[in-house]
Coordinates of C-alpha atoms in Angstrom, one line a residue:
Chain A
X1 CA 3.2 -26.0 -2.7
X2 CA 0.6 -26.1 0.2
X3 CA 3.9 -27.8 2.3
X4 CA 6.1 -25.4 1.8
X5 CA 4.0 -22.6 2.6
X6 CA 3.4 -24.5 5.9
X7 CA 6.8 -24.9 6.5
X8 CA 8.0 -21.5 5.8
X9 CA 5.3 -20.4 8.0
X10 CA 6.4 -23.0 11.0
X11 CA 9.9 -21.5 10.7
X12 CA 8.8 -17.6 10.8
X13 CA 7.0 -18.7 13.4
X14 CA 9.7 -20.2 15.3
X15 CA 12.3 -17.3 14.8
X16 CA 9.4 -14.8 15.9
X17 CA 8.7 -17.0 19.1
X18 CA 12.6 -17.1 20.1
X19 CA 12.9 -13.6 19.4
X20 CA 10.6 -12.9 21.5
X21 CA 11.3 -14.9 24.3
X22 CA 15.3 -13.5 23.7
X23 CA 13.4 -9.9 24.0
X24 CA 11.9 -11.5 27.7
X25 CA 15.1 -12.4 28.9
X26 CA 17.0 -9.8 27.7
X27 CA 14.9 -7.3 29.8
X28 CA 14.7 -9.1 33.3
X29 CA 15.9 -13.0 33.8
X30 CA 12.5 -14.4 34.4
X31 CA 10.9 -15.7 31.7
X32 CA 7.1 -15.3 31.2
X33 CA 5.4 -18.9 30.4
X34 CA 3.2 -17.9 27.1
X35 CA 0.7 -19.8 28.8
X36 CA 0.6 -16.9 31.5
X37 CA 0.4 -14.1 29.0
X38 CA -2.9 -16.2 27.3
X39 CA -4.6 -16.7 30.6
X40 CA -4.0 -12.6 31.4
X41 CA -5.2 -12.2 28.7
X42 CA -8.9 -13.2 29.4
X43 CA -9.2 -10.5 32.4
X44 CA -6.7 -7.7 30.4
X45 CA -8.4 -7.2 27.7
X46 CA -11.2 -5.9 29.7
X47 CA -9.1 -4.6 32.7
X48 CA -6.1 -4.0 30.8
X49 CA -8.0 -0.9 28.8
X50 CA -9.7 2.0 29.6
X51 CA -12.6 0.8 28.2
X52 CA -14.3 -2.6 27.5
X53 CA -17.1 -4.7 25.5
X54 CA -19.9 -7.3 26.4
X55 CA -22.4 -8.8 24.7
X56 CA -25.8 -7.7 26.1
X57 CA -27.9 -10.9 25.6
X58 CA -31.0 -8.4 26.6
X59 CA -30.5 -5.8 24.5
X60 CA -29.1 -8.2 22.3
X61 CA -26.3 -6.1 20.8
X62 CA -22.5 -5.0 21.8
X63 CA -22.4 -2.4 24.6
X64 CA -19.6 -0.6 25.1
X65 CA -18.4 0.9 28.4
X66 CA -15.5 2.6 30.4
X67 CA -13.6 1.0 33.0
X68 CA -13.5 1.6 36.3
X69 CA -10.0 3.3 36.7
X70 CA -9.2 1.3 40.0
X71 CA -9.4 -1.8 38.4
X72 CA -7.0 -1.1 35.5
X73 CA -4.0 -3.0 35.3
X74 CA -1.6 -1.8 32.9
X75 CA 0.1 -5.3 31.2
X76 CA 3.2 -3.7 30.3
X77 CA 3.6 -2.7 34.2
X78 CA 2.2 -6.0 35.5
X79 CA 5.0 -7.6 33.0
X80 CA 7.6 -6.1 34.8
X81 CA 7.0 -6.0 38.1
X82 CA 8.0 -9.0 40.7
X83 CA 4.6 -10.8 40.0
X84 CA 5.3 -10.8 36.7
X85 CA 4.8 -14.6 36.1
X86 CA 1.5 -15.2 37.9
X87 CA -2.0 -15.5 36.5
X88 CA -4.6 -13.5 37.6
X89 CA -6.6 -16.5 39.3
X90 CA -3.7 -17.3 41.1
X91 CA -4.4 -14.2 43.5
X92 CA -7.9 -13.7 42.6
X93 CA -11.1 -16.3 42.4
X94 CA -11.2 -18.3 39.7
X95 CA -14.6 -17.9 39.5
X96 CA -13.3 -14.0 38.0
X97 CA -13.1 -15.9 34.7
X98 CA -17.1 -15.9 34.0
X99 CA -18.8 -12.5 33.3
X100 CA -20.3 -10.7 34.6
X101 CA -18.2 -11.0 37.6
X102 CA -20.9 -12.7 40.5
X103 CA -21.4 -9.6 43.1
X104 CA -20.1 -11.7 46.0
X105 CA -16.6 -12.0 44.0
X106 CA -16.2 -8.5 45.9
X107 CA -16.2 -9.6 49.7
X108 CA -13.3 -11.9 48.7
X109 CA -10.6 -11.1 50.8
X110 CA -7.4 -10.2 49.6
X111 CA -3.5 -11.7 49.8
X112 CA -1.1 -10.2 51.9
X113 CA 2.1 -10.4 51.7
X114 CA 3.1 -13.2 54.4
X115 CA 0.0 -15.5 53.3
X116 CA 2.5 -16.2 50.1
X117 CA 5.9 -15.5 51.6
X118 CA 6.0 -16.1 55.0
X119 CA 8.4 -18.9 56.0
X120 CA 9.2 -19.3 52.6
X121 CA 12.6 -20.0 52.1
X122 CA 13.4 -18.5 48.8
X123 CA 12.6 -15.3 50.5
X124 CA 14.6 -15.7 53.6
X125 CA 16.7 -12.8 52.7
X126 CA 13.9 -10.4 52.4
X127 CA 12.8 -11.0 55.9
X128 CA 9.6 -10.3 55.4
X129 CA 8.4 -11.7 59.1
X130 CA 10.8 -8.7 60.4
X131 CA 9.9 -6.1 57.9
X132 CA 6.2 -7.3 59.3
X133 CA 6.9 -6.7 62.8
X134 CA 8.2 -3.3 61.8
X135 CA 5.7 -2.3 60.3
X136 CA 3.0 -3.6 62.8
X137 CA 5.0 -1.1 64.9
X138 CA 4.3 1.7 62.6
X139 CA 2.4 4.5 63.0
X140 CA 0.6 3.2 59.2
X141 CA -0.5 0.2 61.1
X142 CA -1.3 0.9 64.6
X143 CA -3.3 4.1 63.6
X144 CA -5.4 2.5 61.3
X145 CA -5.4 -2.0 62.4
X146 CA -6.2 -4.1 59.8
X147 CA -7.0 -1.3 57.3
X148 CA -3.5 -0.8 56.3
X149 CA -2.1 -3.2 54.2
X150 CA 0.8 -3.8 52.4
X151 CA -0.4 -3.2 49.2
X152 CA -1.8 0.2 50.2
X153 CA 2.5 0.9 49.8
X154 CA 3.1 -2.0 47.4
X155 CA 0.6 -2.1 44.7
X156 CA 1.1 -6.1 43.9
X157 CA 0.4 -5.4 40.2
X158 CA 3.1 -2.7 39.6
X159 CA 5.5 -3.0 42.9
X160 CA 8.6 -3.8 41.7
X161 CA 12.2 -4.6 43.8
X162 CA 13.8 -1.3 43.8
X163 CA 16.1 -0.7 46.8
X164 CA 18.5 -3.4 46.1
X165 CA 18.6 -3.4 42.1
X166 CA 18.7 -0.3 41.2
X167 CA 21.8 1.3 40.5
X168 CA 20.4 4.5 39.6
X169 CA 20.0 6.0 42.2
X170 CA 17.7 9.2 41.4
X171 CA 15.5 6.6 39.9
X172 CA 15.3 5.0 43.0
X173 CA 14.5 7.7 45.0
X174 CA 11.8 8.8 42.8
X175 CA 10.1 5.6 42.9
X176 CA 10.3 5.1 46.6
X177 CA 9.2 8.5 47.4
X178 CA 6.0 8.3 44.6
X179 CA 4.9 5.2 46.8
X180 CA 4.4 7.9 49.8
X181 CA 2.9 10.1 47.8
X182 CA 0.2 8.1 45.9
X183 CA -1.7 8.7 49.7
X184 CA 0.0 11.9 51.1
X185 CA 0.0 13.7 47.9
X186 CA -3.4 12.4 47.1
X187 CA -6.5 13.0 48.8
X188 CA -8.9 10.4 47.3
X189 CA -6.8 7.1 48.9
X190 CA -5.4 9.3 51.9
X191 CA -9.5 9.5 53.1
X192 CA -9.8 5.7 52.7
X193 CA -8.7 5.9 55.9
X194 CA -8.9 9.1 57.6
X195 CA -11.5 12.2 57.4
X196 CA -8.8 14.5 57.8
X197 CA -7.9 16.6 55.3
X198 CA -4.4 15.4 53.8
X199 CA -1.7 17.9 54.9
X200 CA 0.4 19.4 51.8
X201 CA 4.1 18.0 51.9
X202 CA 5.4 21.0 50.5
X203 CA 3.6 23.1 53.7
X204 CA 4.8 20.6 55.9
X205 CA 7.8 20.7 54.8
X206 CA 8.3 24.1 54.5
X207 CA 11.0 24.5 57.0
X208 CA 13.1 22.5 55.1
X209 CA 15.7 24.2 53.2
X210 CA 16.8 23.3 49.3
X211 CA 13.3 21.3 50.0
X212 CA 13.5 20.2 46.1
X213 CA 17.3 18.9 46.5
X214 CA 16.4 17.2 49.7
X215 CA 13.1 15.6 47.9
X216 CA 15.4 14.5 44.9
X217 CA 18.2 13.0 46.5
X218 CA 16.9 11.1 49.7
X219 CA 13.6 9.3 50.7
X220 CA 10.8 10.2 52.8
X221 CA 11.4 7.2 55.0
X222 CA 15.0 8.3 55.7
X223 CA 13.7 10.8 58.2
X224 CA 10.4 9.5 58.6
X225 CA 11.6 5.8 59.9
X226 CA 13.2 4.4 62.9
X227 CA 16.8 2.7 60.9
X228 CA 16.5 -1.0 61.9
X229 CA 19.5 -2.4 60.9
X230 CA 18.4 -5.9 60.3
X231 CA 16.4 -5.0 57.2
X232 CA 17.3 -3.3 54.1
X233 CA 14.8 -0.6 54.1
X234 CA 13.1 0.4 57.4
X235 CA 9.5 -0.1 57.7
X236 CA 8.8 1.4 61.1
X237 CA 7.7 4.4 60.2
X238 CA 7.4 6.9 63.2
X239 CA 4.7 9.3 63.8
X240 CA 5.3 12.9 62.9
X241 CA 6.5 14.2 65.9
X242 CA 9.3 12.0 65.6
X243 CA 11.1 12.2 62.6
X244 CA 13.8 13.1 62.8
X245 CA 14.6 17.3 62.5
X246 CA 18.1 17.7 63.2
X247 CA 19.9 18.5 60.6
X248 CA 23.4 17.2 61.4
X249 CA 21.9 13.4 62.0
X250 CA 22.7 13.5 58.2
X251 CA 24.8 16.2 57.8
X252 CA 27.7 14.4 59.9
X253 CA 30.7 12.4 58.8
X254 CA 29.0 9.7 60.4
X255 CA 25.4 10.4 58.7
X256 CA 22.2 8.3 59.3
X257 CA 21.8 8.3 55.4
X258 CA 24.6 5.5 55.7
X259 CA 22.3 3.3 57.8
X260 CA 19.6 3.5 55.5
X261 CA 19.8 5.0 52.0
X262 CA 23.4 4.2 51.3
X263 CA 23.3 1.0 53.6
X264 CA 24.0 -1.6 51.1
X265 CA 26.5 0.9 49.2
X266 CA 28.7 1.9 52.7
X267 CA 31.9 1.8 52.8
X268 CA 33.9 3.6 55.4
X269 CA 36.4 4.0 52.7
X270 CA 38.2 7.4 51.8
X271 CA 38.0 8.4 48.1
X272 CA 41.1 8.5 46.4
X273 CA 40.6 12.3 46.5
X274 CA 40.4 12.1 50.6
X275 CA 36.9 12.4 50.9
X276 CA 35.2 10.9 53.6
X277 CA 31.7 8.4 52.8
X278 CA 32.9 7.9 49.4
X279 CA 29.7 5.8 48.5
X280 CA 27.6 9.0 49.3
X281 CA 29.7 11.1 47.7
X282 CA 29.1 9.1 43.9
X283 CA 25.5 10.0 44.5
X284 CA 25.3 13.2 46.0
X285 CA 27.7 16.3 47.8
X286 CA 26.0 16.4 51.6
X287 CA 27.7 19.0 53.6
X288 CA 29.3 18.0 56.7
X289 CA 29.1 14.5 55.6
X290 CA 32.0 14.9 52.7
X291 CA 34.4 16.4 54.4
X292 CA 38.6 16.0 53.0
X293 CA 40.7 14.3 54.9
X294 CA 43.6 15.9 53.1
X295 CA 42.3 19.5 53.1
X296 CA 41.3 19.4 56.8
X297 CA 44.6 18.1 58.0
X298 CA 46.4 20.6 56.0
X299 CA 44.4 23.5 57.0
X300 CA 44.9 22.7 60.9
X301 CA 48.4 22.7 60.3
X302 CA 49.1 25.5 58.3
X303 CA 46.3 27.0 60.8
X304 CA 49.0 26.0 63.8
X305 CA 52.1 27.0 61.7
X306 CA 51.0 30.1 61.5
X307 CA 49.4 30.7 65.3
X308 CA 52.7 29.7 66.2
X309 CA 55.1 31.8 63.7
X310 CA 53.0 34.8 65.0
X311 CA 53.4 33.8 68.8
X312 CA 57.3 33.3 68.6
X313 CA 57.1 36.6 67.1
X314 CA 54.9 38.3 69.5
X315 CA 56.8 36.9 72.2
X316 CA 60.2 37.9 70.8
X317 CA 58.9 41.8 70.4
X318 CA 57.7 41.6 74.0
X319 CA 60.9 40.8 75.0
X320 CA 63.1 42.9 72.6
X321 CA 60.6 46.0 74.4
X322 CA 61.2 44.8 77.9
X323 CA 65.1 44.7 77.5
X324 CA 64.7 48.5 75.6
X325 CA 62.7 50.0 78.9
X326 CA 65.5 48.4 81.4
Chain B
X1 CA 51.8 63.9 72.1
X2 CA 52.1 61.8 69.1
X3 CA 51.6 62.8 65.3
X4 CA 48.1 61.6 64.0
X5 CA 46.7 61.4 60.6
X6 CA 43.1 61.0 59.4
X7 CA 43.1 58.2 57.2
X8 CA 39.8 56.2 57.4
X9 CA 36.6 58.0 56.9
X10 CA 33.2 57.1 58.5
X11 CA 32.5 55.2 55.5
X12 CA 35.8 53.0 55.4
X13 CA 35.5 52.5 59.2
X14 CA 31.5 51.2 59.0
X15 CA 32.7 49.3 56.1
X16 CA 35.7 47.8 58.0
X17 CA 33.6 46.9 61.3
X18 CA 30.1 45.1 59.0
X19 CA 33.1 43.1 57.4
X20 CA 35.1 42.0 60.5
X21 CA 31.9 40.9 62.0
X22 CA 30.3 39.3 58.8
X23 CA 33.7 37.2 58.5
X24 CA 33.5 36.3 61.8
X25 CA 30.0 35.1 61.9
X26 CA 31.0 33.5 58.0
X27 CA 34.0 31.9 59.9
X28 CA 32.1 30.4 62.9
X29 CA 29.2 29.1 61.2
X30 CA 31.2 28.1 58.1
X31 CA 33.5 25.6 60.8
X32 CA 30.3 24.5 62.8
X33 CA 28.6 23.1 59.4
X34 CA 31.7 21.5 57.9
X35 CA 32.7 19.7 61.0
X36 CA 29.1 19.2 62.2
X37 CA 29.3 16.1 64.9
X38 CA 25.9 15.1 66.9
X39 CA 27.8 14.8 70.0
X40 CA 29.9 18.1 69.7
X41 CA 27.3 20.8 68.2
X42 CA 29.3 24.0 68.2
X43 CA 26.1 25.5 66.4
X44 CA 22.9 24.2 65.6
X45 CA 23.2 23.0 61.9
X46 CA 19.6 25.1 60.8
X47 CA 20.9 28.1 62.7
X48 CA 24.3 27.7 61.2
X49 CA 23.2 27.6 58.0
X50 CA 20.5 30.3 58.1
X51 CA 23.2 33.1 59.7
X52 CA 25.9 31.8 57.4
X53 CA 23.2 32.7 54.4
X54 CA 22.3 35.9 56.0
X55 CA 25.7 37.1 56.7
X56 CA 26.6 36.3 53.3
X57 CA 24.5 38.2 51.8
X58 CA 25.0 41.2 54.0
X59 CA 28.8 41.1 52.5
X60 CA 28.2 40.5 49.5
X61 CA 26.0 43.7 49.5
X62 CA 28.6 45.3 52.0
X63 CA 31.4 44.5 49.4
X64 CA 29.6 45.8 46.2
X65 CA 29.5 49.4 48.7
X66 CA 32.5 49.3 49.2
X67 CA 33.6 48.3 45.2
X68 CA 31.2 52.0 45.0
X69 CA 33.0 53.5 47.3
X70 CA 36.6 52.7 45.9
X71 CA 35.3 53.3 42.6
X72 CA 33.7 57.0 43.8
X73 CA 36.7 58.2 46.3
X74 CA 40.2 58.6 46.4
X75 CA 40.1 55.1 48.6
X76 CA 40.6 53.1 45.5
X77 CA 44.1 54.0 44.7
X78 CA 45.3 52.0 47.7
X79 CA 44.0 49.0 46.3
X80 CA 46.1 49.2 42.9
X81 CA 49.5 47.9 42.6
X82 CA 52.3 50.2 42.4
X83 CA 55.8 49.4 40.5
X84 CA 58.6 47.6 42.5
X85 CA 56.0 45.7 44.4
X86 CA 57.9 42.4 44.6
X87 CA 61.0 44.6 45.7
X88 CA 59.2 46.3 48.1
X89 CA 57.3 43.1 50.1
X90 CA 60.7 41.6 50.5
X91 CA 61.5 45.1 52.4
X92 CA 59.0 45.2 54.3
X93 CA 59.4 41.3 55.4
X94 CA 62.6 41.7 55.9
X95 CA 61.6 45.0 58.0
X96 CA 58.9 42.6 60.3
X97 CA 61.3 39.3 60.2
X98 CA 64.5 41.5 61.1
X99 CA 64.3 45.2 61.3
X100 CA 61.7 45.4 64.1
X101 CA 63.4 43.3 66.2
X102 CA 66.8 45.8 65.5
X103 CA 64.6 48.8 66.6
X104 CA 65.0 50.4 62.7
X105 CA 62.2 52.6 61.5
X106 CA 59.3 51.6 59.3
X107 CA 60.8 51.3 55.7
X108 CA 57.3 52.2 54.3
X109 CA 55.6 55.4 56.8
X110 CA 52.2 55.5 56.5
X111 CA 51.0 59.2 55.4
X112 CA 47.6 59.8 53.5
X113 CA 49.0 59.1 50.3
X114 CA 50.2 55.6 51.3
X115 CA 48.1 54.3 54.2
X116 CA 49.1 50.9 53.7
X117 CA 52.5 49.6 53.6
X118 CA 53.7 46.4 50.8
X119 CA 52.4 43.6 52.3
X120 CA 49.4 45.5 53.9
X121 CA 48.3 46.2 50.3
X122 CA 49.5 43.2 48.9
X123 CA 47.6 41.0 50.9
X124 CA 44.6 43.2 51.0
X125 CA 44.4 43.9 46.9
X126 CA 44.6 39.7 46.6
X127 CA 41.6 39.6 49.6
X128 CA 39.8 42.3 48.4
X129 CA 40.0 41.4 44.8
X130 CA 40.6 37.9 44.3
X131 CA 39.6 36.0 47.2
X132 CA 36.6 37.8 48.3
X133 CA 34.7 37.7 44.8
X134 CA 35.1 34.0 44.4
X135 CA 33.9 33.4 47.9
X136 CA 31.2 35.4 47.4
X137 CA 30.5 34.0 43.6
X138 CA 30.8 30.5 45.3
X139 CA 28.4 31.6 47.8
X140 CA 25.8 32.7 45.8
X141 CA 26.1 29.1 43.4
X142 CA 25.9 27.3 46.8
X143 CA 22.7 29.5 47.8
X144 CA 21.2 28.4 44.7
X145 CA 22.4 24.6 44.3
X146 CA 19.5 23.4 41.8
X147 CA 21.3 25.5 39.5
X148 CA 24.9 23.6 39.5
X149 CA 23.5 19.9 39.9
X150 CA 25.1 19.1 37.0
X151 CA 28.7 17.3 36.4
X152 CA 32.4 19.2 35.8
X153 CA 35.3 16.7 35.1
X154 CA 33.4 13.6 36.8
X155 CA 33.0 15.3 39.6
X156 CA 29.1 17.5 40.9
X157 CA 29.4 21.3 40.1
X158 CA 28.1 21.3 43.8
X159 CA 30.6 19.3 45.3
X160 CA 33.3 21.9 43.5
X161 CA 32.0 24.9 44.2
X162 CA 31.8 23.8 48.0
X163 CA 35.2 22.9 48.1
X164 CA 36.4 26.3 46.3
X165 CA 34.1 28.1 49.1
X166 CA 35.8 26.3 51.7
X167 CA 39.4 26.6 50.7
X168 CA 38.3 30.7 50.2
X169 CA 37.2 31.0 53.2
X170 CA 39.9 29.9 54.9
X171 CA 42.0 31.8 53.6
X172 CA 40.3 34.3 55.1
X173 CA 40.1 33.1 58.4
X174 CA 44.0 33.0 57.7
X175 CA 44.2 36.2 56.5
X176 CA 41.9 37.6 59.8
X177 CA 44.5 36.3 62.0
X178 CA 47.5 37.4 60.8
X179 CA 45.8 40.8 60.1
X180 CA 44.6 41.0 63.9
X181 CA 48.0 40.6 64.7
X182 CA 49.7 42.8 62.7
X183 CA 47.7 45.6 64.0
X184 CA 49.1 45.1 67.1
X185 CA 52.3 46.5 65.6
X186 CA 51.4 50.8 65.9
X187 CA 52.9 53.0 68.6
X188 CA 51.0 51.1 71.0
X189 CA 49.5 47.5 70.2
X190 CA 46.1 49.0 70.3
X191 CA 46.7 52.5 68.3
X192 CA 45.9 50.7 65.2
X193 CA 42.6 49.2 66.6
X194 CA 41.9 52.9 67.9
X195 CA 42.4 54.2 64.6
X196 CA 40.0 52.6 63.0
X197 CA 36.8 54.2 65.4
X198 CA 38.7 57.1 65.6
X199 CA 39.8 57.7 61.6
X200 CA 42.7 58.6 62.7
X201 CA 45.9 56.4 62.8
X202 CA 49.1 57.5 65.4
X203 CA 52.2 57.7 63.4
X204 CA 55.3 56.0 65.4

C-alpha cells in the first residue's frame, strides 16, 4: 500500500512539475532552472515582502519588521524581466546569503551594464558599446559623471526588452515613458542627484497642445533625444533647450517619429487606402504626416479643372464685351 | 443711372465679411498643416493650428448668428428650396454656359423677393446647410480628439473625422472660388462686390 501511495505521489508530482514548467515557457521562451527559483528564494522571502522575520538570539524570540521599500523586489516582476534566470549572488556578494547582512556588504559597488555585456557577442545586436557612447553624450551623464547609471533608467530587477517586442504599441509607450517619469515625476529619486526642485511635466509642457494624446501616443525621448540611426532607441538625450519644439519635424510626410518610434515598423509604403506612412498610420492619425495620395491628387486637379473652366470663361466674356464696344 | 435694390442688411453684410475672412484664414491654415514640409513652411505649424482653432470657433458662433438671423428675418426664405429647382439650374447653366455669351438677359432677375438666382441658391442652401455643419461638427470632434480615439470600421474615429473635415473644407475652398468669380458677373464686375458694403445690389 505504502508503494503505491509513493508512486502515485511521484507521478502527481511529475505532471505538476511539467505543468509548470509548460506554464514557464508558454509565457516567455526562457526557462527558469528550479534551482534559480530555490536560491531567490533565500533573499525573497525577506526582500520579496513588505515585511520580514528574524530570530533575535538576544531577545531570544521572533521579531518582526517592515522592509525597507527600496530593497523590495517583486518575484513575479523579477520573473519576467530580462534577468529573469540569474540568482541573486550572481550580481550581488555572496556573502548576502548570511544575516544580518555585514554593514560593509553596502560599499559594494554595483554592475553596470557593459561589465556583463560589453563585447559580448550574443549581444552584438544591442550595441550596447554605442548606446554607451550615446549616452555618455547625454545630458543624464555629463550633468551628473559617474552618478548616473544605467539602472537609474533600467531598474535590472524589473527592466524588461520593450522597444523591439512589443507589438502593442500603447503599452510600449506607457512603459517607456514611466521609466522618465519614475525621476521627473518623482521628487525623492530626482534629488538623488540634484537640489533643484523637480519641474512638473505637465507645466513644462504646457504649451503643448492635446498634451494627453501627445503623452499617449509617443515617447518622451522622441523629442527629447538626438535620433542616432545606428541604434534602435536613442540614448543621447539632449538638454532642454534642445528638444526639439517644432511641430512639423513630426507633423510632416517625412516625420522624425519614423526615425525613432516607428523605426523598426517604417515602411515608405502607401496604404491600400493611399495614405502615406502606413506603419504610423496602424498606430496613430498624425496630421500632416497621413496625408492621401489619392485625395490630394484629385483635389489639385479638380482644383485646376475648375481655375481653368472659369478662366476660358472669363476670357471668352472679355472678349464677347470687347467685340460689343467696337 | 442704374436701378438699385437694397437687398443685404447690415446684418447679412457683417455676417458675409466675418465668414469670407474666417474661410480664408480656415483655408490657409487648413493647407499649411496638411501639407506641412520643414523645408517649405507656408505657416508655422503652432500658429497654424492655434488660428485655424480660433477661426473656427469664431464661425461656428458666426454661423449659429446667422442660423438666428434666418430663423428671426425674412432672410431665411432664400435658403429653402422652391419647386422646379432641377429645371431651373439647368436654365440658369444654360444661361452662364450659353446665354451670356449670346448677350440674352438674366433668366432669373434678382428683385427682393428672389435675391439669388438657381444655382446661387442651390449651391449656397447645400454650403450653408450641408457642408458648413459637418465642417463645423468635424471641427469641434477634431478640437476635442480624446473623445473619438476610439475605432469605426477598422479604421481611428480620428483619422475619419479628419478626413471628412478635409474633404468639407475643400469644398469650400471650391465653392469660394467659383463664388468670387461669379460675382464678377453684375453690371460691372465689381457692382456685386459693391453691393455687399453698400446693401444695395445694381440691377443690369
Amino acid at each position: 500500500m505504502k508503494t503505491i501511495n509513493e508512486f502515485r505521489f511521484v507521478v502527481v508530482l511529475i505532471i505538476v512539475l511539467m505543468a509548470t514548467s509548460f506554464v514557464i515557457a508558454q509565457e516567455d521562451d526562457t526557462v527558469i532552472d528550479p534551482y534559480t527559483y530555490e536560491q531567490n528564494e533565500t533573499c525573497l522571502q525577506c526582500h520579496g515582502q513588505s515585511s520580514y522575520f528574524y530570530y533575535n538570539e538576544v531577545v531570544e524570540r521572533d521579531i518582526k519588521k517592515r522592509m525597507n521599500p527600496f530593497f523590495i523586489v517583486d518575484s513575479a516582476e523579477y520573473y519576467d524581466a530580462n534577468h529573469q534566470t540569474f540568482l541573486c549572488i550572481d550580481c550581488h556578494s555572496y556573502e548576502y546569503e548570511e544575516f544580518p547582512h555585514s554593514g560593509q556588504l553596502r560599499m559594494e559597488p554595483k554592475f553596470g551594464c557593459l561589465d556583463c555585456h560589453a563585447g559580448d557577442e550574443e549581444y552584438a545586436k544591442y550595441k550596447f558599446e554605442e548606446i554607451d557612447d550615446e549616452f555618455h553624450k547625454s545630458v543624464h551623464s555629463s550633468k551628473h559623471s559617474e552618478d548616473f547609471t544605467c539602472s537609474m533608467c533600467h531598474n535590472p530587477h524589473t527592466y524588461k526588452i520593450n522597444a523591439r517586442t512589443n507589438e502593442n504599441m500603447a503599452d510600449f509607450i506607457l512603459y517607456d515613458n514611466e521609466i522618465c517619469l519614475t525621476c521627473h515625476a518623482e521628487i525623492s529619486k530626482y534629488q538623488l542627484l540634484t537640489t533643484m526642485d523637480n519641474p512638473s511635466v505637465l507645466e513644462t509642457h504646457s504649451w503643448l497642445p492635446n498634451q494627453v494624446l501627445h503623452f499617449k501616443n509617443v515617447r518622451c525621448i522622441e523629442c527629447h533625444t538626438e535620433i542616432n540611426n545606428d541604434i534602435l532607441v536613442a540614448h543621447n538625450v539632449l538638454p532642454k533647450e534642445q528638444a526639439v519644439k517644432l511641430c512639423v519635424e513630426c507633423h510632416s510626410k517625412d516625420s522624425r517619429l519614423l526615425a525613432s518610434l516607428y523605426k523598426y515598423q517604417f515602411t515608405d509604403e502607401r496604404s491600400n487606402l493611399g495614405f502615406s506612412n502606413k506603419a504610423m498610420l496602424d498606430e496613430a492619425y498624425v496630421i500632416g504626416a497621413n496625408r492621401n495620395y489619392y485625395l490630394n491628387a484629385l483635389s489639385i486637379v479638380m482644383f485646376g479643372f475648375v481655375l481653368l473652366a472659369l478662366f476660358i470663361h472669363a476670357i471668352l466674356r472679355i472678349i464677347i464685351n470687347y467685340k460689343r464696344h467696337e | 443711372m442704374s436701378e438699385k435694390v437694397y437687398l443685404y442688411p447690415v446684418w447679412i453684410r457683417l455676417w458675409h465679411w466675418f465668414n469670407a475672412i474666417l474661410c480664408l484664414l480656415l483655408i490657409v491654415t487648413g493647407v499649411s498643416m496638411q501639407y506641412s514640409d520643414p523645408a517649405f513652411p507656408m505657416i508655422r505649424f503652432d500658429w497654424a493650428v492655434s488660428i485655424h482653432d480660433i477661426s473656427g470657433i469664431i464661425l461656428a458662433i458666426n454661423y449659429i448668428l446667422f442660423t438666428i438671423g434666418n430663423l428671426t428675418t425674412s432672410n431665411g426664405k432664400h435658403y429653402i428650396f422652391r419647386k422646379k429647382i432641377l429645371k431651373n439650374l439647368i436654365v440658369q447653366a444654360r444661361f452662364y454656359a450659353f446665354g451670356i455669351f449670346k448677350g440674352e438677359d438674366p433668366p432669373f432677375p434678382i428683385t427682393e423677393k428672389s435675391k439669388f438666382n438657381p444655382l446661387q441658391k442651390f449651391s449656397y442652401i447645400v454650403i450653408m446647410h450641408a457642408i458648413t455643419p459637418i465642417v463645423i461638427i468635424s471641427g469641434i470632434m477634431l478640437f476635442f480628439p480624446e473623445l473619438i480615439s476610439f475605432d469605426i470600421f477598422g479604421s481611428g474615429a480620428l483619422h475619419i473625422t479628419d478626413i471628412l473635415h478635409v474633404i468639407m473644407g475643400f469644398i469650400i475652398s471650391i465653392f469660394l472660388v467659383v463664388h468670387i468669380y461669379f460675382c464678377t458677373i453684375g453690371r460691372t464686375p465689381v457692382s456685386n462686390f459693391k453691393s455687399m458694403f453698400t446693401g444695395f445690389h445694381e440691377k443690369h
